[in-house]
Coordinates of C-alpha atoms in Angstrom, one line a residue:
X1 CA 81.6 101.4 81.5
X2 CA 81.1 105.1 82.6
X3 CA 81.1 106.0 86.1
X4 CA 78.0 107.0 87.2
X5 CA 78.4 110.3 89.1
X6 CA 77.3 111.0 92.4
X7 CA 77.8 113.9 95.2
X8 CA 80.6 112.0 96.5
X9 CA 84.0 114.1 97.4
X10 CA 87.3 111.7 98.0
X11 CA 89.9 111.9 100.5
X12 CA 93.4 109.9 99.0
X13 CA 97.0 110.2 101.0
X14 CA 100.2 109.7 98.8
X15 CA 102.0 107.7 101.6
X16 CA 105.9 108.4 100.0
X17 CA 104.6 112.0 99.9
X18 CA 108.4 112.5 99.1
X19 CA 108.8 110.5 96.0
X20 CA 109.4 111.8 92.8
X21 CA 106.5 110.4 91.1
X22 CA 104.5 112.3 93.6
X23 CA 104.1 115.5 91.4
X24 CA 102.8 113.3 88.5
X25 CA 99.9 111.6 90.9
X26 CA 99.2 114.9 92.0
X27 CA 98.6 116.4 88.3
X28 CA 96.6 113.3 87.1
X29 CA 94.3 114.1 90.0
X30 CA 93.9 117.2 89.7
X31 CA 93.3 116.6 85.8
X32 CA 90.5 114.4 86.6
X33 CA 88.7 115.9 89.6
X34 CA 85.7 115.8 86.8
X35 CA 85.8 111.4 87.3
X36 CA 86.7 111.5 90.6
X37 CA 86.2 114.1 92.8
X38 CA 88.3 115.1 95.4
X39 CA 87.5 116.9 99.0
X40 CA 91.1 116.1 100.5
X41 CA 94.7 115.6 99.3
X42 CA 97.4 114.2 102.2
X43 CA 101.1 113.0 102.0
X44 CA 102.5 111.0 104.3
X45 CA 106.4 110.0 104.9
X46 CA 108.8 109.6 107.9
X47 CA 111.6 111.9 105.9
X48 CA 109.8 115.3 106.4
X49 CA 112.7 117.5 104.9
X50 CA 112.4 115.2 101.9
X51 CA 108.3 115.2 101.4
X52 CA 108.8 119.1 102.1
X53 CA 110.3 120.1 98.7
X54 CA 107.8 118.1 97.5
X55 CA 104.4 119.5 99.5
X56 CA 105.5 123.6 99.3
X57 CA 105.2 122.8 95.3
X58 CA 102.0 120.9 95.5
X59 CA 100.4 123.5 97.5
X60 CA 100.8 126.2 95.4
X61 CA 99.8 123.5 92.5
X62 CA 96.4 122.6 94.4
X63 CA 95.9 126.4 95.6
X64 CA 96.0 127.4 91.4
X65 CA 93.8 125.0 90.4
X66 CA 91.8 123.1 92.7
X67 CA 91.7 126.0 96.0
X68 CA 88.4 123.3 97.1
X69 CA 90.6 120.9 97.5
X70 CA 91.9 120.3 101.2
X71 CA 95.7 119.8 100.9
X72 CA 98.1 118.7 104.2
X73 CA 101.7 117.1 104.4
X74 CA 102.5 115.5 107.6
X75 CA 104.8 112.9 108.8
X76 CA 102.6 112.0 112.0
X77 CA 100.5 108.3 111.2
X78 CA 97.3 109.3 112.6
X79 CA 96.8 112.8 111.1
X80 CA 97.8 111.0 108.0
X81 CA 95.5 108.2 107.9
X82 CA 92.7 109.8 109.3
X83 CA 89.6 110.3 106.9
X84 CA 91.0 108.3 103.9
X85 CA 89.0 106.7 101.1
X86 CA 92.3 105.6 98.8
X87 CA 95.6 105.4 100.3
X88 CA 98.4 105.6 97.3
X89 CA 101.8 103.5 98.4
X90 CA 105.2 104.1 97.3
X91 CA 107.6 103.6 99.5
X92 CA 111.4 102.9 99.6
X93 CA 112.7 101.8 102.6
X94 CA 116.3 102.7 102.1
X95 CA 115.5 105.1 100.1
X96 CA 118.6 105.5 96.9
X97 CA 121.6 104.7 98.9
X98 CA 120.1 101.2 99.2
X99 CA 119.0 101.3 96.0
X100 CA 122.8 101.6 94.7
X101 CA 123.8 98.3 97.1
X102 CA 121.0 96.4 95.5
X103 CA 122.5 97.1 92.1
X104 CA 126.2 97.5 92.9
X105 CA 126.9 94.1 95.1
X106 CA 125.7 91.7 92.7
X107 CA 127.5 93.5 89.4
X108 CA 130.4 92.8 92.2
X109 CA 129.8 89.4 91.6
X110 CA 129.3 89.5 87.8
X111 CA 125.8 89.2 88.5
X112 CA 122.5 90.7 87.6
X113 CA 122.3 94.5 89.5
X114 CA 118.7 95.8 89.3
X115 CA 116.6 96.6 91.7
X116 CA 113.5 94.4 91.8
X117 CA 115.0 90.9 90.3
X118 CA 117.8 89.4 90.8
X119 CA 119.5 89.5 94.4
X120 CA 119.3 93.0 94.3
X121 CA 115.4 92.3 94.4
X122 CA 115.1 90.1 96.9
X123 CA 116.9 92.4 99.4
X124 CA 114.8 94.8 98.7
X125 CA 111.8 93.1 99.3
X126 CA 113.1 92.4 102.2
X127 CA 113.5 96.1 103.6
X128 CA 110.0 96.6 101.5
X129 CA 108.0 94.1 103.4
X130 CA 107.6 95.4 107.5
X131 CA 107.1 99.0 105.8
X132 CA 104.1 98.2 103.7
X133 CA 102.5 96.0 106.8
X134 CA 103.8 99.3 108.5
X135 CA 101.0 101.1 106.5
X136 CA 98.3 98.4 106.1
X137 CA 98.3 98.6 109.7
X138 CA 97.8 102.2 110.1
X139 CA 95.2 102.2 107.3
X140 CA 92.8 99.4 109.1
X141 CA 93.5 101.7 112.3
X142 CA 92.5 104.9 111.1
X143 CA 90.9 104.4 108.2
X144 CA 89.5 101.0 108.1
X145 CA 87.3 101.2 105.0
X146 CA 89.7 102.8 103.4
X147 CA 91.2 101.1 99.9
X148 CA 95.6 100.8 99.1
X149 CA 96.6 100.7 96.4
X150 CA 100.6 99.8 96.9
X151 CA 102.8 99.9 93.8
X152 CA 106.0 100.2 96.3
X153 CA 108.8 97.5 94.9
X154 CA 109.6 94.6 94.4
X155 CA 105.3 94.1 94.2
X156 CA 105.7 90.6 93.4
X157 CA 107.6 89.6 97.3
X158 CA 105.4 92.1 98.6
X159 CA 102.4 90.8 97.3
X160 CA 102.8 87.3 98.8
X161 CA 104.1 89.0 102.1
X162 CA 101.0 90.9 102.4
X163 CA 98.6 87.6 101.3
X164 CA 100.1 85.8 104.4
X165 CA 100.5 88.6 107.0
X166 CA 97.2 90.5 106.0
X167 CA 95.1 87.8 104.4
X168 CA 91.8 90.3 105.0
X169 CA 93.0 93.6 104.3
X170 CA 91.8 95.7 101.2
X171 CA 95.2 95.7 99.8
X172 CA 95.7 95.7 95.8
X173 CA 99.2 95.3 94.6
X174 CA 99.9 96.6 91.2
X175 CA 102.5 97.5 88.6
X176 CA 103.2 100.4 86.3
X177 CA 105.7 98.9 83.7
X178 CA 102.4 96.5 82.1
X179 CA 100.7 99.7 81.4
X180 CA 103.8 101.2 79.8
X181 CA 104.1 99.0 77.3
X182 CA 100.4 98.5 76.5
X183 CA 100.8 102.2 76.3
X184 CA 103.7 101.8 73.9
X185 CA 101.3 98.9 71.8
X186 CA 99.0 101.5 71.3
X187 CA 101.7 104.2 70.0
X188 CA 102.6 101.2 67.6
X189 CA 99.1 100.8 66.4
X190 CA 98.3 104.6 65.7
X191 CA 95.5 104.4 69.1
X192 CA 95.0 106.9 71.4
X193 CA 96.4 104.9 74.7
X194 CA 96.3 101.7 76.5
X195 CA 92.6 102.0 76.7
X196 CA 91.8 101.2 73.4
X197 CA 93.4 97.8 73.5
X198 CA 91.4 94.6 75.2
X199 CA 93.9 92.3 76.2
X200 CA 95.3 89.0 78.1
X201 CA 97.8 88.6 80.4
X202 CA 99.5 86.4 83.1
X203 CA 102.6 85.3 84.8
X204 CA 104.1 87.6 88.1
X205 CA 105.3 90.6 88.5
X206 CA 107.5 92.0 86.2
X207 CA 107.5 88.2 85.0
X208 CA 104.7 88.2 82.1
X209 CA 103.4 87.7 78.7
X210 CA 100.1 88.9 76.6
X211 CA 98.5 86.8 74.8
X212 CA 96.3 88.4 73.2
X213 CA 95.5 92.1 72.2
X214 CA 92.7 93.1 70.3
X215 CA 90.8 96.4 69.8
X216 CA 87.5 96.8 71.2
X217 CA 85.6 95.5 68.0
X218 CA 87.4 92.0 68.6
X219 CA 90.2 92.3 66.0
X220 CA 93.2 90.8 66.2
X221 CA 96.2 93.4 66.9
X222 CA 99.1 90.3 67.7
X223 CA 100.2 89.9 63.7
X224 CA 101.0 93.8 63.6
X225 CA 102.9 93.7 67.4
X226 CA 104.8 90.8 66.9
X227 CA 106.1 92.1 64.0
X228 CA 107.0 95.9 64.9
X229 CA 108.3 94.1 68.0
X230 CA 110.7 91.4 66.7
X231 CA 112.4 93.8 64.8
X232 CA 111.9 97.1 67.4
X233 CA 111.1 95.7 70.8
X234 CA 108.7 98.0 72.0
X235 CA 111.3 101.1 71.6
X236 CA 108.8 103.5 69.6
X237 CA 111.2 106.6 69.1
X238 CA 110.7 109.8 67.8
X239 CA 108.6 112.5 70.1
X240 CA 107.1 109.7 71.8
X241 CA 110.5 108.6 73.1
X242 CA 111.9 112.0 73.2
X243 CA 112.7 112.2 76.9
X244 CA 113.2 108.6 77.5
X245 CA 116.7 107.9 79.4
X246 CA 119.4 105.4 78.0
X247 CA 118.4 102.8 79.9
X248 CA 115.1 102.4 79.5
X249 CA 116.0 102.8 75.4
X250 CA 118.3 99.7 75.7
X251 CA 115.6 97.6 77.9
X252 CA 112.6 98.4 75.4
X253 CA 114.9 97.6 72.4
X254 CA 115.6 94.1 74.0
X255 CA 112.6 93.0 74.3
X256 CA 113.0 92.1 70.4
X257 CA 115.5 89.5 71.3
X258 CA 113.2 88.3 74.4
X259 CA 110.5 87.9 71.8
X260 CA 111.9 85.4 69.7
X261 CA 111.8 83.1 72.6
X262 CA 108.6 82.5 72.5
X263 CA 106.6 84.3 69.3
X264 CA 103.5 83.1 70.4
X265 CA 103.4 85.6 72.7
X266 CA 104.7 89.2 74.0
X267 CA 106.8 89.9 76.9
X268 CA 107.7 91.9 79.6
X269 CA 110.7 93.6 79.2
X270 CA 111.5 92.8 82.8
X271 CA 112.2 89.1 81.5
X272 CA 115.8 90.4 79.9
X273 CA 117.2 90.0 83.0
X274 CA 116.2 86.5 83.7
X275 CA 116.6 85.7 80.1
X276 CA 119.7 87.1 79.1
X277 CA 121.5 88.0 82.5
X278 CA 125.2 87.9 81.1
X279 CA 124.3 90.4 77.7
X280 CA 122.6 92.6 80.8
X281 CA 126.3 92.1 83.0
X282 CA 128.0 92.7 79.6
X283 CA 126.2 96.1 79.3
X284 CA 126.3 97.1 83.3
X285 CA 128.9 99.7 84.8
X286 CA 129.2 98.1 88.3
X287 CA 130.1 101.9 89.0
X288 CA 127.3 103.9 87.5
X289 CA 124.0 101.9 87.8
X290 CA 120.9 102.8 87.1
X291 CA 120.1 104.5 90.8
X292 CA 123.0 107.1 89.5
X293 CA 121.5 107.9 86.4
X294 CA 117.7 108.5 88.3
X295 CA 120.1 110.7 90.3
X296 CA 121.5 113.0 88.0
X297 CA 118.1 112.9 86.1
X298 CA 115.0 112.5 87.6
X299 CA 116.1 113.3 90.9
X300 CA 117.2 116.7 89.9
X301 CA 114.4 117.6 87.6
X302 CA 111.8 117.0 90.1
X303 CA 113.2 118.6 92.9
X304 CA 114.9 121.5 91.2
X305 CA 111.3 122.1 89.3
X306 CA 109.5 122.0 93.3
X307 CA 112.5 124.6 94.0
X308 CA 111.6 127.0 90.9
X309 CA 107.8 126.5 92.2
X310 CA 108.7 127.5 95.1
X311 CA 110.5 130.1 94.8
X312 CA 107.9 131.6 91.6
X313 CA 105.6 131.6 94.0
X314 CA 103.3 129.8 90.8
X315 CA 103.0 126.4 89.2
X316 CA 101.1 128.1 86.2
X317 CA 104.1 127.0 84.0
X318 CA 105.1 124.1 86.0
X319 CA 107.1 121.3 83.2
X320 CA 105.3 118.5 85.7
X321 CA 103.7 115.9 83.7
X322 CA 101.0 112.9 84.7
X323 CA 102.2 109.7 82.8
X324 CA 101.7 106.6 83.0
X325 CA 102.4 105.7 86.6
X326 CA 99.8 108.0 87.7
X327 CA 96.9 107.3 85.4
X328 CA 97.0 103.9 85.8
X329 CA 96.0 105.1 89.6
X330 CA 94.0 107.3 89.5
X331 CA 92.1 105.0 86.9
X332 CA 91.9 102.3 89.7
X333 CA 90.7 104.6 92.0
X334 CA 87.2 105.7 89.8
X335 CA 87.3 101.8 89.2
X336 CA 86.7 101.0 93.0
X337 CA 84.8 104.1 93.6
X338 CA 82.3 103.8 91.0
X339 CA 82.1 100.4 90.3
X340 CA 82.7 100.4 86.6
X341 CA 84.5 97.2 86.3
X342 CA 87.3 98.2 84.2
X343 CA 89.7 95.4 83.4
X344 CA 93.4 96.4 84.5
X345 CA 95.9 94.4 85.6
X346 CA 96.7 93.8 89.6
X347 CA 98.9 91.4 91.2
X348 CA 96.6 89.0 93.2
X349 CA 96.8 85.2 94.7
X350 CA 96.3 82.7 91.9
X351 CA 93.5 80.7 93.0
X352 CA 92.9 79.2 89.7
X353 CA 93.2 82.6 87.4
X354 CA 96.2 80.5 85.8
X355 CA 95.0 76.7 85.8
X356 CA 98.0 75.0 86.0
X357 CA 100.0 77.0 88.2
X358 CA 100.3 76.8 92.5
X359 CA 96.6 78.5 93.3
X360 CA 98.4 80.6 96.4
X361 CA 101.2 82.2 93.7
X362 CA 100.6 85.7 93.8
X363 CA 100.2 86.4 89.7
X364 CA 99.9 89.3 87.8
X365 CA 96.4 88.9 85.6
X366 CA 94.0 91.1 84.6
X367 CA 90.4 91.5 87.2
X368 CA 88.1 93.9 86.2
X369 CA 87.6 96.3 89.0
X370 CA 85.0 97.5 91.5
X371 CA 83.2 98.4 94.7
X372 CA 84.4 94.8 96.0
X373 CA 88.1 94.9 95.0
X374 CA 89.5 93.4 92.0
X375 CA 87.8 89.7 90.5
X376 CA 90.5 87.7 88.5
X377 CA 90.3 86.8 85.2
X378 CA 90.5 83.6 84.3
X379 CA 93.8 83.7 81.7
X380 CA 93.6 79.0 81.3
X381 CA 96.7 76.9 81.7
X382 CA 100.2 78.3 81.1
X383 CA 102.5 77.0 78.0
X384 CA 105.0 74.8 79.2
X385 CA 108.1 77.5 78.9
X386 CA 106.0 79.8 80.7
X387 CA 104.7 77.3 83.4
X388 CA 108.3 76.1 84.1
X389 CA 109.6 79.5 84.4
X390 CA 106.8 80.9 86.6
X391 CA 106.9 78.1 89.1
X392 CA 110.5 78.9 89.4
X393 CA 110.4 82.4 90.1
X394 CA 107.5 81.9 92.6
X395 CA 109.2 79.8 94.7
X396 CA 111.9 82.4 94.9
X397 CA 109.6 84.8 95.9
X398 CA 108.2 82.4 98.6
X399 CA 111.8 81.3 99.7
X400 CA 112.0 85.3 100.6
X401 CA 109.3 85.5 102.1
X402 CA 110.0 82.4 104.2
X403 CA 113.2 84.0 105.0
X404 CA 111.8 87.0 106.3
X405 CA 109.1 85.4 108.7
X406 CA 111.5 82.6 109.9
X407 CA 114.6 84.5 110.0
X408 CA 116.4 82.2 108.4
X409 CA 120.0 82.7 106.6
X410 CA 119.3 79.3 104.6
X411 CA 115.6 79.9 103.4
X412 CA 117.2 83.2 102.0
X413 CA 120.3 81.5 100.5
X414 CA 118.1 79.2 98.4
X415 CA 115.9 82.0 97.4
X416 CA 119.2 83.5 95.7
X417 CA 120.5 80.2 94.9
X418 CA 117.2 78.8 92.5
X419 CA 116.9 82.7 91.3
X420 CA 117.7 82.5 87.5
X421 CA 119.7 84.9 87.4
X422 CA 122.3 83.5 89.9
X423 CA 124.6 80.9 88.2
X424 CA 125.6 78.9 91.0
X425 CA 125.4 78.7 95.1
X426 CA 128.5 79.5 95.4
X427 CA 128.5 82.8 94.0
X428 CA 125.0 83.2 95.5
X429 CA 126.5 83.1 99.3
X430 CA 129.3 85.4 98.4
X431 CA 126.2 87.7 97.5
X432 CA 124.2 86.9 100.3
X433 CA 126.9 87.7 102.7
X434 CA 127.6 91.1 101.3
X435 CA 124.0 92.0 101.3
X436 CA 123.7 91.0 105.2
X437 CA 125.9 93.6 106.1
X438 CA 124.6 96.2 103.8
X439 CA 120.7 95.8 105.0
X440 CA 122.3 95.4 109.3
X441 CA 119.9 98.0 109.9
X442 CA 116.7 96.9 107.6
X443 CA 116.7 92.7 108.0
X444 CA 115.8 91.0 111.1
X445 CA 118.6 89.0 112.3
X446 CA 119.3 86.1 110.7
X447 CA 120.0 82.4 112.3

């Protein structure tokens, strides 16, 4: 559906003004002020030297091409969340340094390192959870009409934190990686993007598995997928992958083996880690993870490009790029704002949008989009693999959650204990123990 145009003017704060996907955001929006309008851009962070390199670029960047455009950085709540329409989350409490523990200590173990599954996940939802409630809050204060749209990780603990702890607020929790591979699908197919494809999807976040793709005239596209995939994965190559890091190549090259699981349907590529944790151990340095290579790589190309902003005084031939991350967004936002009813994904409580699996799960399905929020998608009853492995998983995520509203030491060792990816209880409390000291200052107390 088109958005119908009106005089309206938006108001959206990046809250993790400082993160490096910031300058993406900031591009798609000002790429599509034409769908949805903006009157004022803010960032928010509590690390104001950080969110600095960031905001001197992205003025000049707004000044150049949007100078109608209100544009303020600021590390105070209330000027922050004052006068928003959209507020964008991505936050990481702990910023890399934790990130590195939440890889590092479990690779320790011979276990699973990665930052939103696994232990490593869980204690990072942990830290995650009190900082998003941090914002809702401020959003309902300031801003109470105001829309978030949080994609700050692990989505899937945060998700069910945020159902029990702010049942009524206009919270959507969502997820980029979805979008990259539908993206990928349509690089497969010879389409133009993501958009192009109608599709159906469930399980949780990061934790999920199309079922159908078809283009918009109803045709089946799942014979020609399934069959670049099983012998590809969804690794497309050539320009397309041109930039992608080493990583990410092995991940999307996986998913061929995650695949042959089940051929009935297409997977995340998330599901390698619960699928084949000891090929992912196998392939780990427990001393360069992947928070060291978004160091020496993404890190440094964002911030040294805000630098050479900066310091050119011009962002006319800035190497920033929106991608996927972003336009998924910004997409949501005209969505919401328009009321076009777009069908995207978002990770909302169950309530029947898989049939056969506990209606207060928080799943990841597609809703299509608009004035009112996202409305689920019904996606039937899950296959028995799927069902068995879902239910699993979301009573890790609830065993966290637990954990962090009791305080309790055991609720959290049985979250890493019935985790997939943890081989036995044992080595789950040798885990457990080492991540208590590392997250002192970010846990509650445990008892």
């Amino acid at each position: 559906m088109v958005a119908q145009k009106d005089d309206r003017k938006f108001s959206v704060l990046i809250a993790g003004g400082g993160s490096t996907y910031t300058p993406g955001i900031v591009l798609t929006l000002l790429n599509g002020l034409d769908k949805f309008p903006l009157r004022k851009l803010k960032f928010y962070d509590n690390d104001g030297e950080r969110q600095k390199k960031i905001a001197d670029a992205t003025a000049i960047l707004v000044k150049e091409r949007a100078p109608e455009v209100e544009f303020e950085a600021t590390t105070d709540p209330k000027e922050a969340f004052t006068d928003v329409d959209f507020v964008m989350a991505q936050i990481r409490v702990g910023k890399y340094a934790m990130r590195s523990l939440d890889e590092k200590i479990p690779l320790k173990h011979g276990v699973v390192g990665q930052e939103t599954t696994g232990p490593g996940g869980i204690a990072y939802g942990l830290r995650s959870i009190p900082g998003v409630i941090q914002l809702v809050d401020y959003m309902e204060k300031y801003s109470p009409n105001a829309w978030m749209l949080n994609y700050s990780n692990p989505a899937a603990i945060v998700a069910e934190a945020t159902r029990r702890e702010r049942p009524n607020s206009k919270i959507i929790n969502i997820c980029d990686m979805p979008i990259d591979i539908m993206d990928r699908m349509a690089a497969i197919l010879g389409f133009k993007d993501r958009n192009d494809l109608v599709f159906r999807y469930y399980g949780l976040n990061h934790f999920g598995w199309w079922t159908d793709v078809r283009d918009k005239q109803g045709n089946d596209l799942m014979p020609k997928l399934k069959k670049y995939v099983a012998k590809n994965g969804y690794w497309v190559g050539g320009d397309y992958d041109a930039n992608t890091e080493k990583s990410w190549e092995e991940t999307f090259k996986k998913a061929a083996d995650v695949y042959k699981l089940d051929p009935s349907t297409l997977p995340n590529t998330y599901l390698k880690y619960y699928l084949y944790p000891s090929w992912v151990v196998k392939h780990s340095n427990p001393n360069y993870t992947r928070t060291d290579e978004v160091e020496a790589h993404r890190q440094k190309l964002v911030f040294g490009e805000c630098k050479r902003i900066v310091e050119a005084g011009t962002a006319k031939d800035t190497e920033f790029k929106p991608d996927e991350h972003s336009t998924y967004i910004v997409d949501l936002c005209t969505a919401i704002a328009y009321n076009t009813h777009q069908r995207m994904l978002a990770i909302i409580p169950n309530e029947g949008a898989i049939s056969n699996i506990d209606p207060t799960a928080t799943v990841e399905v597609p809703c299509l989009f608009g004035s009112n929020g996202p409305e689920r998608l019904s996606m039937g009853k899950a296959a028995t693999f799927q069902q068995g492995m879902i239910t699993e998983q979301n009573s890790v995520e609830k065993l966290a959650v637990d954990a962090w509203q009791e305080h309790s030491y055991t609720k959290l060792w049985e979250a890493f204990s019935l985790c997939k990816i943890v081989p036995d209880a044992g080595i789950a409390k040798d885990i457990l123990d080492d991540m208590v000291v590392a997250n002192k200052d970010y846990w509650p107390e445990l008892k």
